[in-house]
XYZ file of C-alpha atoms in Angstrom:
497
model
C -184.778 -79.501 -20.128
C -184.422 -83.012 -18.761
C -186.156 -84.091 -15.547
C -184.295 -85.043 -12.353
C -184.722 -88.741 -13.114
C -183.294 -88.292 -16.612
C -180.240 -86.584 -15.134
C -179.613 -89.505 -12.776
C -180.026 -92.294 -15.373
C -180.266 -92.497 -19.151
C -183.799 -93.760 -19.779
C -183.013 -95.009 -23.293
C -180.066 -96.998 -21.917
C -182.271 -98.399 -19.153
C -184.928 -99.427 -21.668
C -182.324 -101.245 -23.737
C -181.017 -103.076 -20.664
C -184.530 -104.208 -19.735
C -185.219 -105.485 -23.242
C -181.951 -107.457 -23.209
C -182.763 -108.769 -19.713
C -179.491 -107.616 -18.170
C -181.020 -107.731 -14.690
C -177.809 -107.284 -12.704
C -176.893 -104.162 -14.612
C -180.457 -102.807 -14.163
C -180.215 -103.543 -10.451
C -176.920 -101.638 -10.219
C -178.452 -98.678 -12.023
C -181.414 -98.560 -9.630
C -179.111 -98.785 -6.601
C -177.127 -95.837 -7.959
C -180.404 -93.995 -8.541
C -181.579 -94.727 -4.979
C -178.294 -93.580 -3.470
C -178.362 -90.353 -5.404
C -182.012 -89.762 -4.411
C -181.175 -90.350 -0.734
C -178.228 -87.962 -1.071
C -180.500 -85.264 -2.478
C -182.995 -85.881 0.337
C -180.211 -85.512 2.921
C -179.003 -82.324 1.238
C -182.566 -80.910 1.252
C -183.058 -81.784 4.935
C -179.705 -80.203 5.820
C -180.687 -77.078 3.907
C -184.076 -76.873 5.635
C -182.526 -77.344 9.073
C -179.898 -74.674 8.371
C -182.354 -71.815 7.797
C -183.681 -69.886 10.793
C -187.336 -70.042 9.714
C -189.865 -72.791 10.308
C -190.258 -74.457 6.893
C -193.244 -76.511 5.801
C -193.880 -78.057 2.374
C -197.101 -79.718 1.254
C -197.958 -81.683 -1.878
C -200.981 -81.264 -4.123
C -203.126 -83.302 -1.719
C -202.239 -81.128 1.299
C -199.944 -83.775 2.823
C -196.838 -82.549 4.616
C -193.706 -83.579 2.708
C -191.130 -81.369 4.477
C -190.962 -80.171 8.086
C -187.710 -78.824 9.534
C -186.377 -78.614 13.108
C -187.493 -74.962 13.476
C -191.055 -76.028 12.686
C -190.793 -78.814 15.258
C -189.629 -76.300 17.871
C -192.187 -73.628 16.972
C -195.264 -75.868 16.868
C -194.187 -78.752 19.117
C -194.940 -81.355 16.435
C -192.268 -83.944 15.591
C -191.240 -84.429 11.974
C -191.924 -88.170 12.052
C -195.425 -87.492 13.343
C -196.527 -84.924 10.770
C -194.811 -86.119 7.567
C -197.256 -87.551 4.998
C -200.178 -86.421 7.180
C -202.857 -83.936 6.000
C -201.817 -80.545 7.339
C -205.384 -79.570 8.228
C -205.303 -82.317 10.853
C -202.987 -80.069 12.897
C -203.919 -76.498 11.881
C -207.251 -74.777 11.311
C -205.843 -71.421 10.156
C -204.037 -72.598 7.023
C -202.323 -69.873 5.041
C -200.229 -72.346 3.022
C -203.344 -74.020 1.579
C -204.632 -70.647 0.390
C -201.263 -69.983 -1.225
C -201.516 -73.235 -3.176
C -205.200 -73.042 -4.077
C -205.162 -69.343 -5.054
C -201.638 -69.426 -6.511
C -200.547 -66.558 -4.279
C -197.066 -65.358 -3.408
C -196.774 -64.015 0.137
C -193.879 -61.910 1.442
C -193.383 -60.932 5.097
C -197.071 -61.236 5.961
C -198.146 -61.185 9.618
C -199.925 -64.411 10.476
C -201.318 -66.181 13.549
C -201.333 -69.888 12.612
C -202.470 -70.998 16.073
C -203.335 -69.289 19.386
C -200.530 -67.166 20.853
C -198.146 -67.939 17.992
C -197.204 -64.965 15.827
C -195.131 -65.280 12.664
C -194.032 -63.419 9.553
C -194.689 -65.758 6.657
C -193.129 -66.064 3.196
C -194.891 -68.586 0.977
C -195.363 -69.533 -2.660
C -196.884 -72.367 -4.688
C -194.718 -75.096 -6.263
C -195.472 -75.298 -9.977
C -194.125 -76.768 -13.192
C -195.428 -76.212 -16.713
C -198.462 -74.414 -15.323
C -199.423 -77.223 -12.931
C -199.457 -76.784 -9.125
C -197.789 -79.614 -7.209
C -197.932 -78.106 -3.697
C -196.666 -75.123 -1.730
C -193.849 -74.143 0.612
C -193.815 -71.659 3.487
C -191.074 -70.202 5.682
C -192.265 -68.629 8.936
C -190.195 -66.428 11.238
C -191.282 -66.590 14.867
C -192.052 -63.095 16.227
C -194.147 -64.186 19.205
C -191.635 -62.833 21.700
C -191.460 -59.513 19.838
C -195.256 -59.240 19.899
C -195.284 -59.939 23.642
C -192.515 -57.393 24.226
C -194.372 -54.812 22.165
C -197.525 -55.392 24.203
C -195.548 -55.031 27.422
C -193.924 -51.856 26.095
C -197.319 -50.421 25.147
C -198.646 -51.284 28.610
C -195.604 -49.691 30.269
C -196.029 -46.580 28.115
C -199.662 -46.345 29.187
C -198.634 -46.783 32.819
C -195.969 -44.106 32.331
C -198.517 -41.712 30.832
C -200.863 -42.390 33.742
C -198.018 -41.713 36.174
C -197.109 -38.504 34.340
C -200.747 -37.417 34.449
C -200.880 -38.144 38.183
C -197.666 -36.188 38.767
C -199.030 -33.309 36.691
C -202.210 -33.284 38.775
C -200.122 -33.280 41.973
C -197.953 -30.438 40.658
C -201.043 -28.556 39.522
C -202.592 -28.855 42.975
C -199.413 -27.486 44.552
C -198.718 -25.020 41.719
C -201.763 -24.188 39.533
C -199.466 -22.538 36.958
C -197.446 -25.737 36.447
C -199.399 -26.694 33.307
C -198.759 -23.315 31.644
C -195.490 -23.558 29.725
C -193.437 -20.970 27.899
C -189.885 -19.685 27.516
C -190.408 -16.300 25.884
C -190.315 -13.059 27.864
C -193.944 -12.185 27.095
C -195.451 -15.447 28.340
C -193.081 -15.628 31.334
C -194.044 -12.079 32.317
C -197.722 -13.014 32.032
C -197.236 -16.088 34.244
C -195.241 -14.151 36.859
C -197.812 -11.354 36.969
C -200.645 -13.875 37.314
C -198.823 -15.566 40.205
C -198.471 -12.271 42.053
C -202.003 -11.069 41.454
C -203.494 -14.445 42.471
C -202.617 -13.722 46.101
C -204.916 -10.685 46.056
C -208.616 -10.228 45.384
C -208.352 -7.396 42.827
C -210.085 -7.682 39.434
C -207.940 -8.930 36.559
C -208.381 -8.230 32.852
C -206.932 -10.919 30.558
C -206.336 -9.680 27.018
C -205.339 -11.783 24.046
C -206.486 -13.291 20.801
C -208.869 -16.227 20.730
C -207.133 -19.447 21.747
C -204.208 -17.881 23.640
C -205.130 -19.510 26.955
C -207.187 -16.887 28.784
C -209.434 -19.533 30.350
C -206.358 -21.516 31.482
C -204.897 -18.422 33.156
C -208.207 -17.549 34.803
C -208.581 -20.996 36.340
C -204.946 -20.996 37.525
C -205.430 -17.601 39.203
C -208.558 -18.891 40.949
C -206.874 -22.088 42.180
C -203.766 -20.211 43.329
C -205.910 -17.768 45.310
C -207.150 -20.668 47.493
C -210.549 -19.048 47.962
C -213.139 -21.510 49.295
C -215.861 -20.724 46.771
C -216.383 -22.118 43.270
C -215.000 -21.043 39.919
C -217.808 -19.978 37.570
C -217.052 -19.211 33.912
C -219.563 -17.083 32.003
C -219.252 -16.721 28.222
C -220.849 -13.353 27.596
C -220.871 -13.916 23.837
C -222.846 -17.159 24.066
C -225.844 -15.968 26.121
C -228.798 -14.558 24.133
C -229.517 -10.931 25.007
C -233.047 -11.624 26.252
C -231.752 -14.258 28.703
C -228.674 -12.420 29.917
C -230.189 -10.830 33.014
C -231.917 -13.990 34.262
C -228.784 -16.101 33.648
C -226.466 -13.760 35.547
C -228.735 -12.528 38.321
C -231.308 -15.313 38.620
C -235.024 -14.801 39.056
C -237.792 -15.165 41.612
C -240.693 -17.636 41.250
C -243.165 -16.479 38.596
C -240.920 -13.623 37.457
C -241.897 -14.130 33.803
C -243.729 -16.524 31.521
C -241.875 -19.817 31.291
C -239.908 -19.264 34.507
C -239.298 -22.201 36.808
C -241.849 -22.405 39.602
C -239.189 -22.309 42.316
C -237.151 -19.587 40.655
C -233.455 -19.921 39.839
C -230.157 -18.857 41.366
C -228.070 -16.821 38.920
C -224.461 -17.502 37.940
C -223.132 -14.550 39.940
C -224.862 -15.777 43.076
C -223.484 -19.287 42.527
C -219.968 -17.820 42.482
C -220.328 -16.290 45.950
C -217.079 -16.751 47.852
C -215.236 -17.776 44.685
C -214.255 -16.426 41.287
C -216.249 -15.301 38.246
C -214.716 -15.351 34.779
C -216.486 -12.939 32.441
C -215.238 -14.384 29.173
C -215.658 -12.218 26.054
C -216.770 -9.384 28.309
C -216.797 -7.025 25.320
C -219.907 -8.833 24.041
C -221.944 -8.068 27.169
C -225.095 -6.051 26.358
C -224.717 -2.441 27.449
C -227.846 -2.508 29.620
C -226.374 -5.430 31.577
C -223.104 -3.565 32.095
C -224.891 -1.052 34.330
C -226.383 -3.752 36.523
C -223.069 -5.632 36.745
C -221.232 -2.455 37.740
C -223.730 -1.805 40.519
C -223.311 -5.393 41.777
C -219.522 -5.051 41.836
C -219.687 -1.728 43.674
C -222.346 -2.620 46.239
C -221.646 -6.378 46.503
C -225.358 -7.057 46.280
C -227.644 -8.126 43.470
C -231.354 -8.305 42.795
C -232.921 -11.276 41.111
C -235.299 -10.655 38.235
C -238.736 -10.032 39.718
C -237.343 -9.583 43.231
C -236.916 -6.641 45.604
C -234.736 -8.304 48.233
C -231.000 -7.618 47.963
C -228.765 -10.705 47.905
C -225.255 -10.255 49.266
C -222.448 -11.571 47.050
C -218.679 -11.431 47.268
C -216.596 -12.850 44.471
C -213.404 -12.152 42.607
C -213.836 -10.935 39.017
C -211.607 -11.967 36.138
C -212.595 -10.525 32.771
C -211.248 -11.777 29.448
C -211.527 -10.358 25.956
C -210.066 -10.506 22.479
C -211.738 -7.202 21.591
C -210.422 -3.643 21.652
C -212.333 -2.356 24.683
C -210.976 1.168 24.229
C -212.459 1.256 20.721
C -215.766 -0.081 22.060
C -215.769 2.724 24.636
C -215.240 5.300 21.887
C -218.108 3.732 19.968
C -220.328 3.892 23.045
C -220.732 0.113 23.246
C -218.805 -0.440 26.464
C -219.118 1.603 29.634
C -215.978 3.435 30.606
C -216.728 3.158 34.325
C -217.068 -0.650 34.064
C -213.834 -0.757 32.067
C -211.912 0.953 34.860
C -213.614 -1.229 37.446
C -212.382 -4.377 35.671
C -209.031 -3.070 34.494
C -207.127 -2.987 37.790
C -204.455 -5.425 36.604
C -204.157 -6.226 32.905
C -202.339 -9.357 31.753
C -201.580 -9.533 28.031
C -201.253 -13.040 26.572
C -199.059 -13.250 23.448
C -200.285 -15.047 20.306
C -198.633 -18.339 19.387
C -197.008 -16.856 16.262
C -194.880 -14.735 18.622
C -193.905 -17.811 20.669
C -192.024 -19.882 18.087
C -189.519 -21.036 20.725
C -192.359 -22.662 22.676
C -193.801 -24.676 19.773
C -191.354 -27.657 19.935
C -191.941 -28.175 23.677
C -195.701 -27.723 23.288
C -195.602 -30.182 20.388
C -193.798 -32.958 22.286
C -195.827 -32.564 25.495
C -199.119 -32.603 23.619
C -198.009 -35.458 21.346
C -197.470 -37.705 24.376
C -200.919 -36.809 25.701
C -202.759 -37.456 22.420
C -200.877 -40.721 21.784
C -201.983 -41.998 25.189
C -205.520 -40.692 24.653
C -205.944 -42.397 21.272
C -203.729 -45.450 21.943
C -201.193 -44.573 19.239
C -197.450 -45.254 19.217
C -195.788 -42.382 17.344
C -192.001 -42.759 17.467
C -190.924 -39.981 15.103
C -192.177 -37.217 12.830
C -191.517 -36.402 9.207
C -188.367 -34.263 9.007
C -190.047 -31.176 7.515
C -193.150 -31.222 9.718
C -191.711 -29.128 12.558
C -190.456 -26.493 10.105
C -193.966 -26.196 8.654
C -195.514 -25.871 12.121
C -192.994 -23.163 13.045
C -193.745 -21.134 9.898
C -197.527 -21.302 10.136
C -199.073 -18.130 11.710
C -201.637 -20.006 13.893
C -204.583 -17.575 13.740
C -206.417 -19.840 16.200
C -203.362 -19.924 18.479
C -202.907 -22.781 20.977
C -206.451 -24.063 20.488
C -205.839 -24.469 16.757
C -202.377 -25.967 17.378
C -203.786 -28.675 19.672
C -206.603 -29.449 17.233
C -204.119 -29.862 14.363
C -201.836 -32.101 16.426
C -204.706 -34.306 17.588
C -205.829 -34.607 13.964
C -202.321 -35.746 12.946
C -202.262 -38.400 15.677
C -205.741 -39.724 14.876
C -205.139 -39.934 11.107
C -201.662 -41.450 11.398
C -201.563 -44.995 9.996
C -197.975 -45.700 11.027
C -195.475 -44.753 13.720
C -194.542 -41.586 11.804
C -196.490 -38.314 11.797
C -197.050 -37.446 8.148
C -197.407 -33.970 6.623
C -200.037 -35.352 4.262
C -202.499 -35.419 7.182
C -202.244 -31.655 7.795
C -205.462 -29.646 7.269
C -206.067 -27.996 3.863
C -205.041 -24.502 5.016
C -201.440 -25.681 5.369
C -201.360 -26.704 1.722
C -203.073 -23.491 0.627
C -200.474 -21.318 2.354
C -197.480 -23.580 1.791
C -197.225 -23.942 5.565
C -196.103 -20.380 6.246
C -199.371 -18.518 6.088
C -197.681 -15.754 4.129
C -199.628 -14.213 1.278
C -198.047 -14.544 -2.116
C -197.793 -11.531 -4.467
C -200.607 -13.039 -6.528
C -202.977 -13.399 -3.555
C -202.245 -10.092 -1.858
C -204.229 -7.789 -4.216
C -207.251 -10.097 -3.927
C -207.115 -9.899 -0.121
C -206.817 -6.126 -0.270
C -209.716 -5.978 -2.715
C -211.816 -8.148 -0.398
C -211.095 -5.840 2.546
C -211.997 -2.807 0.424
C -215.281 -4.417 -0.616
C -216.107 -5.247 3.020
C -215.289 -1.695 4.108
C -217.409 -0.138 1.342
C -220.367 -2.424 2.084
C -220.288 -1.790 5.848
C -219.990 1.989 5.358
C -222.873 1.919 2.851
C -225.171 -0.036 5.197
C -224.216 2.133 8.203
C -225.007 5.230 6.157
C -228.402 3.801 5.183
C -229.028 2.965 8.864
C -228.062 6.506 9.946
C -225.200 5.106 12.012
C -227.397 2.677 13.972
C -225.141 -0.348 14.401
C -227.925 -2.701 15.554
C -229.931 -1.983 12.392
C -226.807 -2.260 10.225
C -225.878 -5.630 11.743
C -229.405 -6.894 11.073
C -229.230 -5.771 7.426
C -225.832 -7.399 6.995
C -227.073 -10.613 8.594
C -224.308 -10.769 11.222
C -224.224 -10.448 15.040
C -223.446 -7.002 16.377
C -220.207 -8.319 17.859
C -219.053 -9.366 14.374
C -219.917 -5.956 12.982
C -217.944 -4.246 15.781
C -214.962 -6.491 15.096
C -215.055 -5.753 11.367
C -215.382 -2.009 11.999
C -212.362 -1.999 14.303
C -210.328 -4.167 11.903
C -211.153 -2.054 8.851
C -210.764 1.287 10.652
C -214.407 2.325 10.302
C -215.428 4.987 12.808
C -218.814 4.682 14.400
C -220.333 8.158 14.778
C -222.783 9.090 12.042
C -220.645 11.987 10.836
C -217.605 9.733 10.747
C -219.511 7.079 8.794
C -220.521 9.670 6.239
C -216.936 10.905 5.971
C -215.766 7.341 5.198
C -218.235 7.000 2.345
């Protein structure tokens, strides 16, 4: 292939003219060559000034050899000023030099060539026969888009703050405002809680773990407008040997290790307010007697004390256990059950509230995006279908954890199914057992049942001893017995074996 010069003039002809000293003809040839070169330069400049990007071209010594009007406008440097000048005299962050030196090809790369100037750059080296002669770059100015995006992000944050403020205002005027649901079961629960909040009667909240019992309890307390505090007590989290001192407090020197000034118990702290007895089914039986007496007489005695302390508080109990089964097993007092069970509110599991999942999803998505400074604009098309099919054994608590995980792990503006926890892949998103898995699950349940019955038989029906042998808390043993249909009297245990 001939070079550009060879196309403009025949070099052999020119050599012959020089040897024959035909100077006028040589002069004419060079004038034609110069005119054609100037024409090509004008065509190149017109081309560069026609494109919408800022174009810069450098030679092998980093001197600027092309600089169009868009580049003049973007960087405020005139063409006449920068041409034939070293480019590093004007810019410290030089992407085009890297392109030339490292022989890179760049496509639509975000770049900040100078402060507060944002561009998308396309660049490549200029080469011929393996030699690099320079590089060219075309940069699209996106500074205004970056500024608009920052303003939009700021406005979104301000909007989320405003929404949060409005929610807090609504919650102060209507404590049940933050509890959402369209189904009959959840609406009935909300309406019943509203009505019972105006009274002081005990309430028993029943539902699986994660269904919102704590949320309902707090809303009932706030709607009651009682002056005292709201005190939540997790009966399953307090060690048995500390239960009495935690609930009822103790006098100075009541036992070894006690605080010198004594301590006010949780029930006494709740005077004039509301007590939530969460996981009340896990309360030790010996403490149930003392609690019942406190509720009946509205007085309590601190550990190591003989002076009655007057208390008056509203009781809300919550459980995910079968209290009736615990009564039959002798692990929960029937008289305490009837004392607490004046009004029962049943909270439905999330798998029975499929109609509420889309609204819960979008409300919570806005919250987590604001919390973690993410801008999620859409979700993968099949994600909602997977969320609707999943059985949600952990209910709303699990749902919120999964959604927050998706937001945190998202690397784009789209929520991706690939970021779902492993259990969604194991179940195919629907939680349904396949025909292959079902016999294994049944076999596992049978093995559990046989083992528990065997250990109970060896322990002569003593559940505390059996739980110790199995290496599980008594509450776990009770749950397994109820789930697997294992009766708890010694004769019944023997009949199961």
